[in-house]
């Protein structure tokens, strides 16, 4: 399940790349960002190496810089894997969160871009699989409108809305405590981050991350994903 | 949640959560840690059985010594490859690293079978020896695999199944090396088949269970 390999033509003229990402050579990963000359991409990799090493030591500014710097590279990797449209931005978010979780695995003696490209490839594959599952289960908007247009006008639409609300509430109740709290505070009670942080005793950052995860979980659940 | 502006708010949120982290130690150092435990077990077995029977057997049938060396090389290479592959960005091709060791191990054992030598002081594989070998290799592989998976807990294997296969191979090869110390039979076709069966069993169980245990990062967003 974890070593599906495929070649991606066109990333570089010379290298064959493995989708899982660990075969992404540092030059090719950097070139995927934009058409930089080799020496420029290497120096930008080195810059990110220094930032990431500082981030591992707790330097927040360096961390935010390296995360921001990573976005175009993640997008490029996702597109090379065949991810398109809004899904690319989802891959960016998921990869940023994964980077955060596994930031201790980065070794500054090695290429940052190769490390990042491996994570981005993994999240891109997940996104494609998730989209595949949704496509099989859902009916496209147009077809849905054709089939159910009249239902909307029907008196039963009220019941449907109530059912949807009930499903949403139930899904929120089933979230892990931290995520549920974030949705309740920021989403339902419409508190500001500062208010919610003061009320729950959690940092604003933790609340935001929890909200992001909660929304993803809810999207998954309401779309019928496991 | 997915427009570029939300990336910046996510970055700010992750920045706010940032705490200094202890870097993962290099794969070779972690391999040495695991090998130290294997060496301790080997020392215990040598104390109990002594090295004389093993050396006498090797003198009688040098291919047994080569097979033992192959098993040791396989264990070292597979353990290192498992630790290296558990770090994002390493080449999948590293998984081939144990191949020369495996070839030496199986090749030398197979050669021994073909020649049909019976080393001095040995007896042919009796019915009770087969389950003993199997039990020994599987029995030692379990704690060695658990230890490897535990040492890999902080890593982030993006190919959990491949990593687990290497964990299984390293544990089974290390157990077969340990068996060499107290093995009282020469390589016969049945013996080799039992070894291959034991290694296959350990690798398969690891791939099934270890893959799940190690798959956290690969699965979770």
Short mmCIF file of C-alpha atoms in Angstrom, two decimals:
data_model
loop_
_atom_site.label_atom_id
_atom_site.label_comp_id
_atom_site.label_asym_id
_atom_site.label_seq_id
_atom_site.Cartn_x
_atom_site.Cartn_y
_atom_site.Cartn_z
CA UNK A 1 0.00 0.00 0.00
CA UNK A 2 2.88 2.27 0.52
CA UNK A 3 5.30 1.67 -2.23
CA UNK A 4 3.32 2.15 -5.34
CA UNK A 5 5.69 3.46 -7.89
CA UNK A 6 5.18 5.17 -11.16
CA UNK A 7 7.29 7.27 -13.35
CA UNK A 8 6.44 10.87 -13.89
CA UNK A 9 7.75 12.07 -17.18
CA UNK A 10 8.71 15.65 -17.55
CA UNK A 11 9.82 16.57 -14.06
CA UNK A 12 13.34 16.50 -15.28
CA UNK A 13 14.83 15.50 -18.54
CA UNK A 14 17.19 13.04 -16.91
CA UNK A 15 15.70 11.60 -13.77
CA UNK A 16 13.03 9.02 -13.27
CA UNK A 17 11.02 9.84 -10.21
CA UNK A 18 9.14 7.60 -7.87
CA UNK A 19 5.74 8.84 -6.76
CA UNK A 20 6.28 8.14 -3.12
CA UNK A 21 8.72 10.92 -3.33
CA UNK A 22 11.87 9.59 -1.85
CA UNK A 23 13.45 9.33 -5.24
CA UNK A 24 12.87 12.99 -5.90
CA UNK A 25 16.35 14.26 -6.55
CA UNK A 26 17.04 17.57 -4.94
CA UNK A 27 17.58 19.41 -8.20
CA UNK A 28 14.42 18.11 -9.78
CA UNK A 29 12.34 18.94 -6.74
CA UNK A 30 13.69 22.45 -6.72
CA UNK A 31 13.23 22.83 -10.45
CA UNK A 32 9.63 21.82 -10.09
CA UNK A 33 9.03 25.05 -8.17
CA UNK A 34 9.98 27.25 -11.07
CA UNK A 35 12.43 27.16 -13.86
CA UNK A 36 15.41 28.25 -11.82
CA UNK A 37 18.95 27.57 -12.88
CA UNK A 38 20.48 24.65 -10.98
CA UNK A 39 22.74 26.80 -8.81
CA UNK A 40 19.85 29.06 -7.80
CA UNK A 41 17.67 26.11 -6.81
CA UNK A 42 20.49 24.64 -4.81
CA UNK A 43 21.06 27.86 -2.96
CA UNK A 44 17.34 28.17 -2.20
CA UNK A 45 17.39 24.59 -0.90
CA UNK A 46 20.32 25.53 1.32
CA UNK A 47 18.39 28.56 2.57
CA UNK A 48 15.47 26.32 3.48
CA UNK A 49 17.86 23.84 5.12
CA UNK A 50 19.12 26.61 7.41
CA UNK A 51 15.59 27.81 8.22
CA UNK A 52 14.35 24.31 8.95
CA UNK A 53 17.32 23.57 11.20
CA UNK A 54 16.59 26.79 13.11
CA UNK A 55 12.90 25.84 13.28
CA UNK A 56 13.80 22.49 14.86
CA UNK A 57 15.53 24.49 17.57
CA UNK A 58 12.34 26.52 18.10
CA UNK A 59 12.91 29.60 15.90
CA UNK A 60 9.38 30.62 14.97
CA UNK A 61 10.30 33.22 12.34
CA UNK A 62 12.53 30.78 10.47
CA UNK A 63 9.77 28.18 10.72
CA UNK A 64 7.09 30.42 9.25
CA UNK A 65 9.48 31.40 6.47
CA UNK A 66 10.30 27.84 5.53
CA UNK A 67 6.63 26.86 5.60
CA UNK A 68 5.71 29.78 3.35
CA UNK A 69 8.63 28.95 1.08
CA UNK A 70 7.42 25.36 0.88
CA UNK A 71 4.00 26.23 -0.58
CA UNK A 72 5.04 26.61 -4.24
CA UNK A 73 7.13 23.46 -4.05
CA UNK A 74 4.21 21.49 -2.58
CA UNK A 75 1.90 22.83 -5.31
CA UNK A 76 4.39 21.81 -8.00
CA UNK A 77 4.76 18.30 -6.59
CA UNK A 78 0.97 17.92 -6.28
CA UNK A 79 0.41 19.04 -9.88
CA UNK A 80 3.09 16.68 -11.15
CA UNK A 81 1.20 13.88 -9.46
CA UNK A 82 -1.96 14.84 -11.31
CA UNK A 83 -3.75 16.81 -8.59
CA UNK A 84 -5.68 19.75 -9.99
CA UNK A 85 -7.94 22.62 -8.98
CA UNK A 86 -8.87 23.25 -5.37
CA UNK A 87 -7.50 19.87 -4.35
CA UNK A 88 -3.98 21.29 -4.84
CA UNK A 89 -4.58 23.76 -2.02
CA UNK A 90 -5.88 20.94 0.19
CA UNK A 91 -2.64 19.06 -0.47
CA UNK A 92 -0.73 22.21 0.54
CA UNK A 93 -2.57 22.38 3.87
CA UNK A 94 -2.24 18.70 4.63
CA UNK A 95 1.45 18.75 3.76
CA UNK A 96 2.07 21.78 6.01
CA UNK A 97 0.41 19.95 8.91
CA UNK A 98 2.40 16.77 8.18
CA UNK A 99 5.61 18.83 8.07
CA UNK A 100 4.73 20.14 11.50
CA UNK A 101 4.11 16.67 12.91
CA UNK A 102 7.28 15.08 11.56
CA UNK A 103 9.61 18.07 11.67
CA UNK A 104 11.99 16.15 13.96
CA UNK A 105 12.67 13.64 11.15
CA UNK A 106 14.40 16.24 8.99
CA UNK A 107 18.18 15.88 8.92
CA UNK A 108 19.90 19.19 8.03
CA UNK A 109 22.76 17.23 6.45
CA UNK A 110 20.36 16.20 3.68
CA UNK A 111 18.25 18.06 1.11
CA UNK A 112 15.22 19.85 2.50
CA UNK A 113 13.46 19.79 -0.86
CA UNK A 114 13.72 15.99 -1.14
CA UNK A 115 12.28 15.62 2.37
CA UNK A 116 9.43 18.00 1.63
CA UNK A 117 8.72 16.50 -1.81
CA UNK A 118 8.38 13.04 -0.23
CA UNK A 119 5.78 14.34 2.23
CA UNK A 120 3.94 16.31 -0.47
CA UNK A 121 3.85 13.27 -2.78
CA UNK A 122 2.32 11.16 -0.04
CA UNK A 123 -0.37 13.74 0.69
CA UNK A 124 -1.04 14.19 -3.04
CA UNK A 125 -1.64 10.44 -3.41
CA UNK A 126 -4.02 10.59 -0.42
CA UNK A 127 -5.88 13.50 -2.00
CA UNK A 128 -6.27 11.66 -5.31
CA UNK A 129 -7.53 8.54 -3.52
CA UNK A 130 -9.96 10.57 -1.42
CA UNK A 131 -11.26 12.35 -4.53
CA UNK A 132 -11.64 8.99 -6.27
CA UNK A 133 -13.74 7.67 -3.40
CA UNK A 134 -15.94 10.76 -3.39
CA UNK A 135 -16.45 10.61 -7.15
CA UNK A 136 -17.68 7.05 -6.90
CA UNK A 137 -20.13 7.80 -4.12
CA UNK A 138 -21.45 11.20 -5.00
CA UNK A 139 -23.67 12.30 -7.83
CA UNK A 140 -22.43 15.34 -9.71
CA UNK A 141 -24.21 18.64 -9.02
CA UNK A 142 -25.95 18.77 -12.39
CA UNK A 143 -27.34 15.27 -12.18
CA UNK A 144 -28.37 15.84 -8.61
CA UNK A 145 -30.28 18.96 -9.62
CA UNK A 146 -32.00 17.11 -12.45
CA UNK A 147 -33.12 14.33 -10.20
CA UNK A 148 -33.93 16.16 -7.06
CA UNK A 149 -34.92 19.65 -8.21
CA UNK A 150 -38.54 19.05 -7.32
CA UNK A 151 -37.77 17.65 -3.97
CA UNK A 152 -36.27 20.98 -2.95
CA UNK A 153 -39.58 22.71 -3.61
CA UNK A 154 -41.49 20.04 -1.84
CA UNK A 155 -42.76 20.36 1.72
CA UNK A 156 -40.39 17.59 2.69
CA UNK A 157 -37.41 19.93 2.17
CA UNK A 158 -37.98 21.22 5.68
CA UNK A 159 -37.60 17.70 7.03
CA UNK A 160 -34.49 17.21 4.94
CA UNK A 161 -32.93 20.36 6.31
CA UNK A 162 -33.68 19.19 9.82
CA UNK A 163 -32.14 15.83 9.05
CA UNK A 164 -29.03 17.48 7.65
CA UNK A 165 -28.71 19.65 10.72
CA UNK A 166 -29.13 16.60 12.90
CA UNK A 167 -26.41 14.74 10.98
CA UNK A 168 -24.09 17.71 11.32
CA UNK A 169 -24.69 17.98 15.07
CA UNK A 170 -24.14 14.28 15.49
CA UNK A 171 -20.91 14.45 13.48
CA UNK A 172 -19.70 17.36 15.64
CA UNK A 173 -20.51 15.39 18.79
CA UNK A 174 -18.41 12.49 17.57
CA UNK A 175 -15.30 14.64 17.04
CA UNK A 176 -12.38 14.29 19.46
CA UNK A 177 -12.79 16.70 22.43
CA UNK A 178 -10.18 19.25 21.25
CA UNK A 179 -11.67 19.48 17.74
CA UNK A 180 -15.24 19.65 19.03
CA UNK A 181 -14.27 22.46 21.34
CA UNK A 182 -12.74 24.42 18.46
CA UNK A 183 -15.86 24.02 16.31
CA UNK A 184 -18.15 24.99 19.18
CA UNK A 185 -16.13 28.02 20.21
CA UNK A 186 -15.14 29.40 16.81
CA UNK A 187 -17.92 28.08 14.60
CA UNK A 188 -21.12 27.80 16.60
CA UNK A 189 -20.63 30.44 19.29
CA UNK A 190 -18.76 32.68 16.84
CA UNK A 191 -16.20 33.72 19.41
CA UNK A 192 -13.02 35.41 18.25
CA UNK A 193 -9.77 33.45 18.52
CA UNK A 194 -8.67 35.51 21.50
CA UNK A 195 -12.00 35.03 23.30
CA UNK A 196 -12.01 31.32 22.58
CA UNK A 197 -8.40 31.00 23.73
CA UNK A 198 -9.19 32.84 26.97
CA UNK A 199 -12.30 30.73 27.50
CA UNK A 200 -10.71 27.33 26.87
CA UNK A 201 -7.20 27.99 28.14
CA UNK A 202 -5.78 26.74 24.82
CA UNK A 203 -3.44 28.70 22.57
CA UNK A 204 -4.90 30.41 19.51
CA UNK A 205 -2.62 28.26 17.37
CA UNK A 206 -3.92 25.03 18.86
CA UNK A 207 -7.50 26.18 18.32
CA UNK A 208 -6.84 26.99 14.67
CA UNK A 209 -5.17 23.66 14.00
CA UNK A 210 -8.00 21.85 15.77
CA UNK A 211 -10.59 23.75 13.74
CA UNK A 212 -8.80 22.86 10.51
CA UNK A 213 -8.70 19.19 11.46
CA UNK A 214 -12.31 19.24 12.61
CA UNK A 215 -13.51 20.75 9.33
CA UNK A 216 -11.60 18.15 7.38
CA UNK A 217 -13.07 15.37 9.52
CA UNK A 218 -16.58 16.77 9.13
CA UNK A 219 -16.18 17.13 5.38
CA UNK A 220 -15.04 13.52 5.24
CA UNK A 221 -17.87 12.29 7.42
CA UNK A 222 -20.65 14.18 5.67
CA UNK A 223 -19.34 13.11 2.29
CA UNK A 224 -19.56 9.55 3.48
CA UNK A 225 -15.84 8.88 3.82
CA UNK A 226 -14.58 6.69 6.64
CA UNK B 1 -10.23 26.52 4.21
CA UNK B 2 -8.12 26.08 1.14
CA UNK B 3 -7.57 29.51 -0.35
CA UNK B 4 -4.07 30.95 -0.17
CA UNK B 5 -5.04 33.25 2.69
CA UNK B 6 -5.91 30.30 4.86
CA UNK B 7 -2.40 28.91 4.24
CA UNK B 8 -1.00 31.95 5.96
CA UNK B 9 -3.34 31.58 8.91
CA UNK B 10 -2.42 27.89 9.15
CA UNK B 11 1.28 28.78 9.02
CA UNK B 12 0.76 31.33 11.80
CA UNK B 13 -1.12 28.70 13.82
CA UNK B 14 1.62 26.11 13.34
CA UNK B 15 4.22 28.75 14.19
CA UNK B 16 2.37 29.48 17.43
CA UNK B 17 2.46 25.76 18.27
CA UNK B 18 6.17 25.44 17.51
CA UNK B 19 8.30 23.88 20.21
CA UNK B 20 11.94 22.80 19.89
CA UNK B 21 12.26 19.16 18.84
CA UNK B 22 14.93 16.51 19.36
CA UNK B 23 16.14 15.38 15.97
CA UNK B 24 16.01 11.74 15.01
CA UNK B 25 19.43 10.12 15.45
CA UNK B 26 21.16 9.01 12.22
CA UNK B 27 20.17 5.55 10.92
CA UNK B 28 23.63 4.02 11.51
CA UNK B 29 23.57 4.99 15.18
CA UNK B 30 20.11 3.54 15.69
CA UNK B 31 21.18 0.38 13.84
CA UNK B 32 24.10 0.04 16.24
CA UNK B 33 21.72 0.33 19.19
CA UNK B 34 19.62 -2.56 17.90
CA UNK B 35 22.70 -4.63 17.00
CA UNK B 36 24.02 -4.12 20.53
CA UNK B 37 20.96 -5.97 21.86
CA UNK B 38 21.50 -8.77 19.31
CA UNK B 39 25.17 -8.94 20.35
CA UNK B 40 24.14 -9.22 24.01
CA UNK B 41 21.90 -12.18 23.21
CA UNK B 42 24.72 -13.74 21.16
CA UNK B 43 27.10 -13.30 24.10
CA UNK B 44 24.57 -15.00 26.39
CA UNK B 45 24.20 -17.94 24.00
CA UNK B 46 27.99 -18.25 23.59
CA UNK B 47 28.39 -18.30 27.36
CA UNK B 48 25.84 -21.07 27.59
CA UNK B 49 26.87 -23.24 24.63
CA UNK B 50 30.51 -22.20 24.17
CA UNK B 51 32.02 -21.47 20.77
CA UNK B 52 33.73 -24.85 20.27
CA UNK B 53 30.81 -26.77 18.68
CA UNK B 54 30.13 -23.90 16.29
CA UNK B 55 33.80 -23.58 15.25
CA UNK B 56 34.13 -27.35 14.86
CA UNK B 57 31.07 -27.39 12.62
CA UNK B 58 32.45 -24.53 10.53
CA UNK B 59 35.76 -26.32 10.08
CA UNK B 60 33.91 -29.40 8.86
CA UNK B 61 31.64 -27.48 6.48
CA UNK B 62 32.93 -23.98 5.63
CA UNK B 63 29.76 -23.18 3.69
CA UNK B 64 27.94 -23.09 7.05
CA UNK B 65 30.24 -20.28 8.13
CA UNK B 66 29.59 -18.43 4.88
CA UNK B 67 25.85 -18.87 5.36
CA UNK B 68 26.17 -17.52 8.91
CA UNK B 69 28.12 -14.53 7.63
CA UNK B 70 25.42 -13.95 5.01
CA UNK B 71 22.74 -13.96 7.71
CA UNK B 72 24.69 -11.44 9.80
CA UNK B 73 25.22 -9.16 6.78
CA UNK B 74 21.51 -9.44 5.94
CA UNK B 75 20.53 -8.48 9.48
CA UNK B 76 22.83 -5.43 9.53
CA UNK B 77 21.86 -4.22 6.03
CA UNK B 78 18.11 -4.76 6.54
CA UNK B 79 18.10 -2.99 9.91
CA UNK B 80 20.00 -0.01 8.49
CA UNK B 81 17.73 0.13 5.44
CA UNK B 82 14.63 0.06 7.70
CA UNK B 83 15.93 2.99 9.76
CA UNK B 84 16.97 4.93 6.64
CA UNK B 85 13.69 4.31 4.78
CA UNK B 86 11.73 5.51 7.80
CA UNK B 87 13.02 9.03 7.14
CA UNK B 88 11.07 10.91 4.43
CA UNK B 89 13.08 11.65 1.33
CA UNK B 90 15.27 8.53 1.26
CA UNK B 91 15.41 6.37 -1.84
CA UNK B 92 13.21 3.28 -2.01
CA UNK B 93 16.13 1.58 -3.75
CA UNK B 94 17.75 1.28 -0.30
CA UNK B 95 15.45 -1.68 0.25
CA UNK B 96 17.72 -3.71 -2.09
CA UNK B 97 20.69 -3.26 0.22
CA UNK B 98 20.25 -6.58 2.07
CA UNK B 99 20.19 -8.50 -1.25
CA UNK B 100 23.93 -9.43 -1.36
CA UNK B 101 23.69 -10.75 2.22
CA UNK B 102 20.56 -12.75 1.38
CA UNK B 103 22.24 -14.24 -1.70
CA UNK B 104 25.30 -15.26 0.31
CA UNK B 105 23.11 -16.68 3.09
CA UNK B 106 20.82 -18.72 0.82
CA UNK B 107 23.55 -19.50 -1.72
CA UNK B 108 25.95 -20.95 0.86
CA UNK B 109 23.16 -22.89 2.59
CA UNK B 110 21.95 -24.21 -0.76
CA UNK B 111 25.48 -25.21 -1.74
CA UNK B 112 25.78 -27.13 1.53
CA UNK B 113 22.61 -29.00 0.70
CA UNK B 114 23.86 -29.89 -2.77
CA UNK B 115 27.15 -31.21 -1.52
CA UNK B 116 25.33 -33.21 1.11
CA UNK B 117 28.17 -32.93 3.56
CA UNK B 118 27.61 -33.97 7.09
CA UNK B 119 29.93 -32.03 9.33
CA UNK B 120 31.81 -33.86 12.10
CA UNK B 121 29.75 -34.31 15.21
CA UNK B 122 26.52 -33.48 13.47
CA UNK B 123 23.55 -35.61 12.89
CA UNK B 124 20.96 -35.35 10.19
CA UNK B 125 17.81 -33.38 10.80
CA UNK B 126 15.49 -35.41 12.95
CA UNK B 127 11.81 -34.84 13.23
CA UNK B 128 12.13 -32.88 16.47
CA UNK B 129 14.79 -30.51 15.10
CA UNK B 130 12.57 -28.93 12.46
CA UNK B 131 10.04 -27.46 14.89
CA UNK B 132 12.97 -26.48 17.14
CA UNK B 133 14.59 -24.41 14.37
CA UNK B 134 11.28 -22.87 13.46
CA UNK B 135 10.49 -22.10 17.08
CA UNK B 136 13.95 -20.62 17.66
CA UNK B 137 13.87 -18.29 14.64
CA UNK B 138 10.27 -17.20 15.17
CA UNK B 139 10.74 -16.97 18.96
CA UNK B 140 13.75 -14.64 18.72
CA UNK B 141 12.30 -12.70 15.81
CA UNK B 142 9.28 -11.56 17.81
CA UNK B 143 11.16 -9.56 20.48
CA UNK B 144 13.73 -8.33 17.93
CA UNK B 145 10.94 -7.11 15.63
CA UNK B 146 9.10 -5.47 18.51
CA UNK B 147 12.32 -3.71 19.50
CA UNK B 148 12.90 -2.47 15.94
CA UNK B 149 9.32 -1.21 15.60
CA UNK B 150 9.68 0.53 18.97
CA UNK B 151 12.94 2.16 17.83
CA UNK B 152 11.11 3.32 14.69
CA UNK B 153 8.22 4.88 16.63
CA UNK B 154 9.46 8.46 16.26
CA UNK B 155 10.33 8.06 12.58
CA UNK B 156 7.90 8.68 9.76
CA UNK B 157 7.98 5.78 7.30
CA UNK B 158 6.08 6.85 4.20
CA UNK B 159 6.33 3.24 2.97
CA UNK B 160 5.23 1.40 6.09
CA UNK B 161 4.87 -2.03 4.49
CA UNK B 162 8.28 -1.95 2.83
CA UNK B 163 9.82 -0.76 6.10
CA UNK B 164 8.03 -3.55 7.99
CA UNK B 165 9.29 -6.14 5.50
CA UNK B 166 12.84 -4.94 6.22
CA UNK B 167 12.15 -5.10 9.96
CA UNK B 168 11.02 -8.72 9.53
CA UNK B 169 14.01 -9.60 7.38
CA UNK B 170 16.45 -8.03 9.85
CA UNK B 171 14.88 -9.85 12.81
CA UNK B 172 14.69 -13.21 11.06
CA UNK B 173 18.27 -12.93 9.77
CA UNK B 174 19.52 -11.95 13.23
CA UNK B 175 17.67 -14.92 14.75
CA UNK B 176 19.14 -17.27 12.14
CA UNK B 177 22.61 -15.89 12.98
CA UNK B 178 21.96 -16.58 16.67
CA UNK B 179 20.74 -20.07 15.81
CA UNK B 180 24.14 -20.70 14.23
CA UNK B 181 25.67 -20.63 17.74
CA UNK B 182 23.56 -23.50 19.04
CA UNK B 183 22.57 -25.27 15.84
CA UNK B 184 23.51 -28.91 15.89
CA UNK B 185 22.75 -29.91 12.33
CA UNK B 186 24.36 -29.39 8.96
CA UNK B 187 22.61 -27.68 6.08
CA UNK B 188 20.25 -30.12 4.48
CA UNK B 189 17.48 -29.40 2.04
CA UNK B 190 14.89 -29.84 4.80
CA UNK B 191 16.82 -27.59 7.15
CA UNK B 192 17.14 -24.89 4.50
CA UNK B 193 13.45 -25.17 3.70
CA UNK B 194 12.60 -24.74 7.39
CA UNK B 195 14.80 -21.65 7.59
CA UNK B 196 13.24 -20.15 4.49
CA UNK B 197 9.78 -20.93 5.88
CA UNK B 198 10.64 -19.29 9.22
CA UNK B 199 12.05 -16.17 7.55
CA UNK B 200 9.06 -15.96 5.20
CA UNK B 201 6.68 -16.30 8.14
CA UNK B 202 8.40 -13.56 10.15
CA UNK B 203 8.54 -11.21 7.15
CA UNK B 204 4.88 -11.82 6.29
CA UNK B 205 3.65 -11.26 9.84
CA UNK B 206 5.72 -8.08 10.06
CA UNK B 207 4.37 -6.82 6.75
CA UNK B 208 0.82 -7.42 7.96
CA UNK B 209 1.11 -6.09 11.52
CA UNK B 210 4.18 -3.86 11.43
CA UNK B 211 2.88 -2.08 8.33
CA UNK B 212 -0.17 -1.01 10.32
CA UNK B 213 1.83 0.02 13.35
CA UNK B 214 4.27 2.04 11.28
CA UNK B 215 1.67 3.47 8.92
CA UNK B 216 0.59 6.41 11.07
CA UNK B 217 2.23 9.13 9.02
CA UNK B 218 1.54 7.49 5.69
CA UNK B 219 -2.16 7.27 6.47
CA UNK B 220 -3.00 10.22 8.67
CA UNK B 221 -3.28 13.71 7.35
#
